[in-house]
Coordinates of C-alpha atoms and ligand atoms in Angstrom, one line a residue:
X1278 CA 15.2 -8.2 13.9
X1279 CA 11.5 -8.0 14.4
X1280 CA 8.9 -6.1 12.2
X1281 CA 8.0 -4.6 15.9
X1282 CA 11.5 -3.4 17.0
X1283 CA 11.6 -1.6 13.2
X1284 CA 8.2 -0.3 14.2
X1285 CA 9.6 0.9 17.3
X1286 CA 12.6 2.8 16.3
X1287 CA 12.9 6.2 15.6
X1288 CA 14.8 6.3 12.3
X1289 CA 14.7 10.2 11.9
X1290 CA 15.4 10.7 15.8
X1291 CA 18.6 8.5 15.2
X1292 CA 19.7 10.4 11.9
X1293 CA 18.8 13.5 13.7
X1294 CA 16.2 14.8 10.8
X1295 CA 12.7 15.9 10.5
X1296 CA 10.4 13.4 8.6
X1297 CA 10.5 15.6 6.3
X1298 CA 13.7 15.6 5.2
X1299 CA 14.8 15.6 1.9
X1300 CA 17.1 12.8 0.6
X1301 CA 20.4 15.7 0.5
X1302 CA 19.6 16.4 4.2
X1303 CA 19.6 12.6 5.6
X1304 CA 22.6 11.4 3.5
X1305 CA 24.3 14.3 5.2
X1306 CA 23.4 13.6 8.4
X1307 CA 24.2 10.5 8.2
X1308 CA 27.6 10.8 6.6
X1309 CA 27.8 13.3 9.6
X1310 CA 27.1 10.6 11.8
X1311 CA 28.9 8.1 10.5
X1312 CA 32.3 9.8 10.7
X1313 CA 31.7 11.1 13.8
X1314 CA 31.0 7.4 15.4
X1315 CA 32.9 5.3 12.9
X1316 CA 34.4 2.6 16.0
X1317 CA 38.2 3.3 14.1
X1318 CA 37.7 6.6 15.3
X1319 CA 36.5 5.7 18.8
X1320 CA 38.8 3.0 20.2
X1321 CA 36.5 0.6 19.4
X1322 CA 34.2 2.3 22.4
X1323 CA 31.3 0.0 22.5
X1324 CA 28.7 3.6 22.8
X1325 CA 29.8 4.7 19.7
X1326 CA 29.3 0.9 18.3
X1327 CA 26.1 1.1 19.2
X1328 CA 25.8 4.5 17.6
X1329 CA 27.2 3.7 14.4
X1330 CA 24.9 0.4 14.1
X1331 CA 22.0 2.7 14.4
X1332 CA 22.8 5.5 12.2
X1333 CA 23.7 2.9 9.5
X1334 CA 20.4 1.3 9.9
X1335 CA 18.5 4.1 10.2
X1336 CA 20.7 5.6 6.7
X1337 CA 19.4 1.7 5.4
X1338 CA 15.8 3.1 5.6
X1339 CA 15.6 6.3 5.0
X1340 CA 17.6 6.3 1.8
X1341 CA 15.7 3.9 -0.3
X1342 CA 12.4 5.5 -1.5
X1343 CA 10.2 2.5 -1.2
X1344 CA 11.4 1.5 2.0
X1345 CA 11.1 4.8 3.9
X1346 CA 7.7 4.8 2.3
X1347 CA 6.7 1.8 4.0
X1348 CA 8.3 2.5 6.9
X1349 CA 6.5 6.0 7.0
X1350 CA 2.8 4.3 6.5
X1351 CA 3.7 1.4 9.1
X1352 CA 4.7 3.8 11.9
X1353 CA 1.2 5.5 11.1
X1354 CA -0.7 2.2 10.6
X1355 CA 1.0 -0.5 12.2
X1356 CA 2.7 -3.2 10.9
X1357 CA 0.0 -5.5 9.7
X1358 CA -2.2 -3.3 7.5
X1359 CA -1.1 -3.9 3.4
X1360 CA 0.7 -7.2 4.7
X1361 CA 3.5 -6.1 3.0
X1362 CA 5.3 -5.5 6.1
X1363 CA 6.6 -8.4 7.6
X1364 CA 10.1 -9.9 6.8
X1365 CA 10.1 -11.8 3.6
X1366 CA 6.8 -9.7 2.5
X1367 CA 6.4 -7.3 -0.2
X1368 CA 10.3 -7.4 -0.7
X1369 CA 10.7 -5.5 2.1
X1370 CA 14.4 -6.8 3.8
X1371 CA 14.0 -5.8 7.3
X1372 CA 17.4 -3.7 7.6
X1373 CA 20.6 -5.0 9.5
X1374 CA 20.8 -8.0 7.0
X1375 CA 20.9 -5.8 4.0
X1376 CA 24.0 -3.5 5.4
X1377 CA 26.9 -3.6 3.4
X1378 CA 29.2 -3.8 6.3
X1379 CA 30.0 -6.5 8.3
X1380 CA 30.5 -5.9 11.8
X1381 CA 31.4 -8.8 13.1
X1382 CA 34.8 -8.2 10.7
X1383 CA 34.8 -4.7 11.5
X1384 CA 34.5 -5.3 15.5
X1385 CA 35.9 -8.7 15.8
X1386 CA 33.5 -11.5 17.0
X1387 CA 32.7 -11.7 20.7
X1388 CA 34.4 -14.5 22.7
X1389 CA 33.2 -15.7 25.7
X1390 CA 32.6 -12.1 27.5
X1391 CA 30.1 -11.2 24.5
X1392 CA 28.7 -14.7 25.8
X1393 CA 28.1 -13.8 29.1
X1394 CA 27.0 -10.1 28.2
X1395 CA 24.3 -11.6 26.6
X1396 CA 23.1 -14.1 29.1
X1397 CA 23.3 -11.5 32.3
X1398 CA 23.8 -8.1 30.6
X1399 CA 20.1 -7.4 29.5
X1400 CA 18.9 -6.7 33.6
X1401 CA 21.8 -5.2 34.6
X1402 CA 21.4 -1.9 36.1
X1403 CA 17.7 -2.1 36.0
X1404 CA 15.3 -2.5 39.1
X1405 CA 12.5 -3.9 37.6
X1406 CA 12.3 -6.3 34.6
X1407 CA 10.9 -4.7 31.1
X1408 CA 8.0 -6.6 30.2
X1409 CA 5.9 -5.6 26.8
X1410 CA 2.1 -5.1 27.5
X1411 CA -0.2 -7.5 26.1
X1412 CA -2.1 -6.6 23.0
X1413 CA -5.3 -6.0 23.0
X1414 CA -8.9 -6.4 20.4
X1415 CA -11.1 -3.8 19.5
X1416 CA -13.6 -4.2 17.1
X1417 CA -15.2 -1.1 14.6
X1418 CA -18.0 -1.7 12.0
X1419 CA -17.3 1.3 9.2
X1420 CA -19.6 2.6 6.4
X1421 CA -18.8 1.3 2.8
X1422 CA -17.6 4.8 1.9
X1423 CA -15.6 5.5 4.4
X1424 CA -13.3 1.9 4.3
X1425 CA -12.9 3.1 0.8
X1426 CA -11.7 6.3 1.6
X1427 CA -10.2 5.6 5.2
X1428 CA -11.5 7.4 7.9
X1429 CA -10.7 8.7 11.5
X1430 CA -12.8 7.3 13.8
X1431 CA -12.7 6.2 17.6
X1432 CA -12.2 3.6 19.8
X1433 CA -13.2 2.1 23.0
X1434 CA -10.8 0.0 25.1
X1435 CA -11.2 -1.7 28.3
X1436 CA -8.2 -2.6 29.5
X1437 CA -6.0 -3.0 32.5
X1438 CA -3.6 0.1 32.5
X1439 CA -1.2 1.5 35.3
X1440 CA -3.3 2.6 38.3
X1441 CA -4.2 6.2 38.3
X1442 CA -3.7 6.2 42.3
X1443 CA 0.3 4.7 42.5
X1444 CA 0.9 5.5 38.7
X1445 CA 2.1 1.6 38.1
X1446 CA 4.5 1.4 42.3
X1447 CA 1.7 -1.3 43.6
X1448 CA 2.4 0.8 46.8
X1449 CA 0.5 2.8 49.0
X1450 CA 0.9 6.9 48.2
X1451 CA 3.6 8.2 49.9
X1452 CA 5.5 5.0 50.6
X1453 CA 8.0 3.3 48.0
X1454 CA 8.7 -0.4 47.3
X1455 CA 12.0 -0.9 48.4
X1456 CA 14.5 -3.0 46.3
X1457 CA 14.2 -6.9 46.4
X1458 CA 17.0 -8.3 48.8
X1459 CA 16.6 -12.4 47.3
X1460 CA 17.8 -10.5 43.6
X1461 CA 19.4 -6.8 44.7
X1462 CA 16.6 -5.1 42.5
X1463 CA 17.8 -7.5 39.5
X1464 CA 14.5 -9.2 39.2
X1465 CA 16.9 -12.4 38.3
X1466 CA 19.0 -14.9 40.3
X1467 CA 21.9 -17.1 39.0
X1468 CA 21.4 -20.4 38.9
X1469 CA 24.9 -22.3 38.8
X1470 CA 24.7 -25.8 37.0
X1471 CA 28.2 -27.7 35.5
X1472 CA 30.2 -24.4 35.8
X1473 CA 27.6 -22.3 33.9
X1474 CA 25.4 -19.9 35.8
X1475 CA 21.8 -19.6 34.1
X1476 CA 19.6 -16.9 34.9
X1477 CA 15.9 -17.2 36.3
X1478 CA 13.4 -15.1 37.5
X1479 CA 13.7 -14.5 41.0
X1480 CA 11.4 -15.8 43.0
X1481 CA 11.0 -13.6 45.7
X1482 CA 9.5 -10.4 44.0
X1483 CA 8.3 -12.2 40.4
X1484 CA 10.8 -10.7 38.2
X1485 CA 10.3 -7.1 39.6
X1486 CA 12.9 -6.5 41.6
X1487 CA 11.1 -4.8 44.3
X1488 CA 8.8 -5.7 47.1
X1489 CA 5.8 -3.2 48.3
X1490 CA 5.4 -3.0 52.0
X1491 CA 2.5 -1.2 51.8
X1492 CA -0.1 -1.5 48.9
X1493 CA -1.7 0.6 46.9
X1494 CA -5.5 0.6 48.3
X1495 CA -6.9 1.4 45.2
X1496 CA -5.5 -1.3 42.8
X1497 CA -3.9 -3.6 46.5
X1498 CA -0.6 -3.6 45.0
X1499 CA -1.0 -4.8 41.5
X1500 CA 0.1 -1.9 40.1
X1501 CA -3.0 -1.8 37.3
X1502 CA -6.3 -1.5 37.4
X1503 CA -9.4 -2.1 34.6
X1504 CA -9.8 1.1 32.7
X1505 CA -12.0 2.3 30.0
X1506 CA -10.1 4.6 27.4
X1507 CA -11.5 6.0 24.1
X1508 CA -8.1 6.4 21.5
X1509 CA -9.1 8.6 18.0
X1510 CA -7.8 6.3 15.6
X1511 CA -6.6 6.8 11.6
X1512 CA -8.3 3.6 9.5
X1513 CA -6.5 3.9 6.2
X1514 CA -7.9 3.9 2.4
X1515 CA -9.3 0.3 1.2
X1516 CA -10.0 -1.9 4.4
X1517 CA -11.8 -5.0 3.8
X1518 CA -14.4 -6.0 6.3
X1519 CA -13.1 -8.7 8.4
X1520 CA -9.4 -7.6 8.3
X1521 CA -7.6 -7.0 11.0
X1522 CA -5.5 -4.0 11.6
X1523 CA -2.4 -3.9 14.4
X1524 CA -1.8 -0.1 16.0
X1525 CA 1.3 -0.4 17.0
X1526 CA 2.2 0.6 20.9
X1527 CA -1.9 1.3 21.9
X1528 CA -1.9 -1.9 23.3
X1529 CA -1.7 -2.8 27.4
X1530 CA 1.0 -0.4 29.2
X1531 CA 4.4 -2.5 29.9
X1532 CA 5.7 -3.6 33.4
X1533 CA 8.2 -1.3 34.5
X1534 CA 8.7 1.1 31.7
X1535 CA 8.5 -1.7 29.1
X1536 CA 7.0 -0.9 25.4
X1537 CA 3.2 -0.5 25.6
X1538 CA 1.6 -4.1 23.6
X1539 CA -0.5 -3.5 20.3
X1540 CA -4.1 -3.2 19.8
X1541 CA -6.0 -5.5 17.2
X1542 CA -8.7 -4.0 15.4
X1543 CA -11.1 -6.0 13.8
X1544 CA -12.8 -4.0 10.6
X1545 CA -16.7 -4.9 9.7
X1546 CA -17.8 -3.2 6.3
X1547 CA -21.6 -2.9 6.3
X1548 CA -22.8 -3.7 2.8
X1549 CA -23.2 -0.6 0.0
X1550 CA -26.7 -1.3 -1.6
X1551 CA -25.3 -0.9 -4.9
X1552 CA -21.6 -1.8 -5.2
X1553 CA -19.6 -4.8 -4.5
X1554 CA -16.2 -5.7 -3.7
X1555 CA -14.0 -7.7 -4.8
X1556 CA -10.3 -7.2 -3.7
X1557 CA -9.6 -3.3 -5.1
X1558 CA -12.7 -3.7 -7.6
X1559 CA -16.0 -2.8 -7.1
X1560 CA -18.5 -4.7 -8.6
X1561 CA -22.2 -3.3 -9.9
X1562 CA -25.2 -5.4 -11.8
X1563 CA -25.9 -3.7 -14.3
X1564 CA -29.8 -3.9 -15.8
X1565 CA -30.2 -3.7 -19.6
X1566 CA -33.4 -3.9 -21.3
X1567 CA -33.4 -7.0 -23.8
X1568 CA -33.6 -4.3 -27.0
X1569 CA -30.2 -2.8 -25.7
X1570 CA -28.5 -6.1 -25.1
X1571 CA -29.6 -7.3 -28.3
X1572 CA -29.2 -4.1 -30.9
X1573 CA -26.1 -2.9 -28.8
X1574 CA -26.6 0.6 -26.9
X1575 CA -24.9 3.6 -24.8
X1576 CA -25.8 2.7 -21.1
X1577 CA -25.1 4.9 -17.8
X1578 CA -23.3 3.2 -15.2
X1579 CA -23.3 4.8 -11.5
X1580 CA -20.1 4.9 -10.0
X1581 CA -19.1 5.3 -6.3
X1582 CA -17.8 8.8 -6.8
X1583 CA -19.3 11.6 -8.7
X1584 CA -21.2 11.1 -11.8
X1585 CA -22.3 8.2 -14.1
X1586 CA -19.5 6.9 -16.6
X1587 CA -21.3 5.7 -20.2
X1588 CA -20.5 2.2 -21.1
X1589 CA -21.2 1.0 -24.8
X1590 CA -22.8 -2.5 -24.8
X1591 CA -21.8 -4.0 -28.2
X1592 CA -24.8 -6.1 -30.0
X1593 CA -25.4 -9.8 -29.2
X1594 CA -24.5 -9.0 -25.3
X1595 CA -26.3 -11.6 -23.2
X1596 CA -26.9 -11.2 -19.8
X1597 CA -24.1 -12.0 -17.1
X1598 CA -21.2 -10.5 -19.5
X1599 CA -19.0 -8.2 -17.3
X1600 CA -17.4 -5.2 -18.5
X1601 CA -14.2 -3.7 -16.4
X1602 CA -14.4 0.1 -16.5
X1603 CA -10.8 1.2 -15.2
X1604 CA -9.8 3.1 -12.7
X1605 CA -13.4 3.6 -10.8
X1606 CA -12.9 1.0 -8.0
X1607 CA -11.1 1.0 -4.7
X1608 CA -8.1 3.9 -4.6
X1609 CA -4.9 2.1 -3.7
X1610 CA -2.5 3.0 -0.7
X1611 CA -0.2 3.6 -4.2
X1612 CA -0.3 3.9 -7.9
X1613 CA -3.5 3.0 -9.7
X1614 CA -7.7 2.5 -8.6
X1615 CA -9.0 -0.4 -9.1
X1616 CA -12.2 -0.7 -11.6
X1617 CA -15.6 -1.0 -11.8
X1618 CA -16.9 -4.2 -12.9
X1619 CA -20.1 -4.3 -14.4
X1620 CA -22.4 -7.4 -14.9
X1621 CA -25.4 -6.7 -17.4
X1622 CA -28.5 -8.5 -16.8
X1623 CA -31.3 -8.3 -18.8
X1624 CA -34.3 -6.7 -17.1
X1625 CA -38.0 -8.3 -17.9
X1626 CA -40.3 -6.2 -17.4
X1627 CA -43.6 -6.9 -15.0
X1628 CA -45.8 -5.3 -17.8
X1629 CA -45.7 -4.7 -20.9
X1630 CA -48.8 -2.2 -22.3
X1631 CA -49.3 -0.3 -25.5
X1632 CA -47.2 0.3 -28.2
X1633 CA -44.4 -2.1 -26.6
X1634 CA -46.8 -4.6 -26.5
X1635 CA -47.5 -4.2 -30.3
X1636 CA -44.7 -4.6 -30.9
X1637 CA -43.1 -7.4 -28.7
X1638 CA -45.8 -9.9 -30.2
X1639 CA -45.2 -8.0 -33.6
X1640 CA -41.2 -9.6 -32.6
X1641 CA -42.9 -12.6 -31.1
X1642 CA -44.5 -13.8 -33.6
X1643 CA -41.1 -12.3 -36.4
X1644 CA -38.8 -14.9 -34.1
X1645 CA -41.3 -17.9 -33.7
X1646 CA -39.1 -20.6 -35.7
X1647 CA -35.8 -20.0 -34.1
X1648 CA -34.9 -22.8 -33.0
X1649 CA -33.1 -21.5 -29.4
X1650 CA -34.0 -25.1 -27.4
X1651 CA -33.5 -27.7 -30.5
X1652 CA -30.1 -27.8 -29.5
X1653 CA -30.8 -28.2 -25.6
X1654 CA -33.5 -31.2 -26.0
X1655 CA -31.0 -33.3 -28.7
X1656 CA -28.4 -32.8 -26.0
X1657 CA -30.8 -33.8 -23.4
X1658 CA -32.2 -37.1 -25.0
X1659 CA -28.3 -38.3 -25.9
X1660 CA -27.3 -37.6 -22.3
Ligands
LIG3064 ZN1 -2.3 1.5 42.7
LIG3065 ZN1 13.9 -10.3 43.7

């Protein structure tokens, strides 16, 4: 199972729920459920097969905490924001695997007709053949704040989409494409080779399974045409610049009903003229005036939100020592902020006038016989 099929499905459509269900209401729906399709008590009906495989998966989900967390935020996000999504990620098991029943021992395994089904079942019935849309790039530049906070913002797309004129036929308004005679409407022929038939895409209408007579003058029977379409878009809390983000299903339309592709959004972070980043930490130089660094003193530090945070510089600090002051960095999708690392550096002044003066060659001339390069010149002359 793919990330994008768990994307896809509709977990509380399936269990019959609201998302907001509490975790009484989905167990009994889906003991509900269960019963009602259990295969012993349907004949082994393949439908109700099908049923019960969904409702347990769905139950898989919905009852763990974590997991129905993640898969609440990845239906909103897509799956590649947090990266914890994929198969093998953040310890997220993509369900199926993780069921406790077998249904292979349940159902006994398919012989040669489950074979088959799955070589020449997929098309049957349908005209045209499902295709997913392609994905598609967007790019957005976002204001430090706001990839801190997430933000709602929109986005331009130009991209080919079903034609507004034939809604996606390829023919002409008011005629129909009529059903491919080389497939029957299939989209696939059967290729026979050493007693085994393989199935291709037909060549005679390209997979679709129908052929338009008459096309469509406004897209001449393509069925799509280039169109620009603005999409109001959620960018969660802590984005870095240069990630990428994939909506789910606001990608390129499908051919013939099938799933809409995803769109790829690529996040810039224009620089905050006073904090950093680094990973869920903000970073902040901090100036200190040499007195302070030396003697030790209460200092103000900005943070991003709301008001200063006093930091107490211990005597003997020199310059470049960072201090971590938790919990005022980036807020995380869960549990705690990051912090606010601060790097002193001591400030020298331009000028130095008056009393200060005084007093700094008043120091100047206190400290002149300390000996703060002997050490540096030995080392130099041995090396
Ligand atoms: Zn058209
Ligand atoms: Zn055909």
């Amino acid at each position: 199972m793919s990330t994008r099929d768990y994307v896809e499905k509709d977990y509380y459509a399936a269990l019959g729920v609201p998302k907001t269900a509490s975790a009484d209401e989905i167990k009994k729906a889906y003991r509900m459920l269960a019963r009602k399709h259990h295969p012993d008590a349907n004949n082994n009906d393949p439908a109700a097969e099908e049923r019960f495989k969904e409702v347990s998966e769905a139950y898989d989900v919905l009852s763990d905490d974590a997991k129905r967390q993640e898969y609440d935020e990845m239906r909103t996000y897509g799956a590649s924001f947090g990266g914890g999504f994929s198969p093998g990620g953040t310890g997220f098991a993509p369900p199926g695997g993780a069921q406790n029943i077998n249904l292979g021992d349940l159902f006994g395994e398919g012989g040669l007709g489950d074979m088959f089904g799955g070589m020449f079942g997929q098309q049957g019935g349908g005209r045209q053949r499902r295709t997913k849309g392609a994905d598609l790039s967007a790019s957005v530049s976002l204001d430090f704040r706001d990839a801190v906070h997430g933000v709602t913002t929109s986005l331009q797309i130009r991209a080919e989409a079903a034609c507004p004129t034939c809604h996606g036929s390829g023919a002409k308004p008011g005629t129909a494409p009529h059903t491919c005679a080389v497939c029957g409407g299939s989209g696939q022929t059967i290729r026979q080779q050493g007693g085994f038939g393989f199935a291709e895409t037909c060549r005679a209408c390209h997979g679709r399974g129908a052929v338009v007579d008459d096309p469509c003058p406004t897209c001449h029977g393509v069925g799509a045409t280039m169109q620009t379409r603005t999409i109001s878009t959620r960018i969660p809390a802590g984005v870095k610049n240069g990630q990428t983000l994939r909506l789910a299903g606001k990608g390129a339309v499908g051919a013939a009903g099938g799933p809409a592709g995803d769109l790829l959004v690529k996040v810039t972070v224009t620089p905050h003229p006073v904090f950093g980043r680094k990973g869920d930490n903000l970073t902040v130089t901090l100036p200190v005036t040499f007195a302070e660094a030396a003697l030790g003193a209460s200092v103000l530090v900005p943070t991003l939100e709301g008001e200063p945070v006093t930091l107490k510089i211990p005597a003997g600090t020199p310059t470049g020592r960072t201090f971590r002051i938790r919990g005022r960095g980036i807020p995380r999708k869960s549990g705690k902020p990051g912090d606010l690392l601060a790097t002193v550096e001591v400030a020298v002044p331009q000028r130095v006038d008056g009393k200060a003066r005084e007093a700094l060659e008043e120091y100047r001339d206190a400290t002149a016989n300390e000996p703060v390069r002997d050490a540096l010149i030995e080392q130099a002359a041995k090396g």
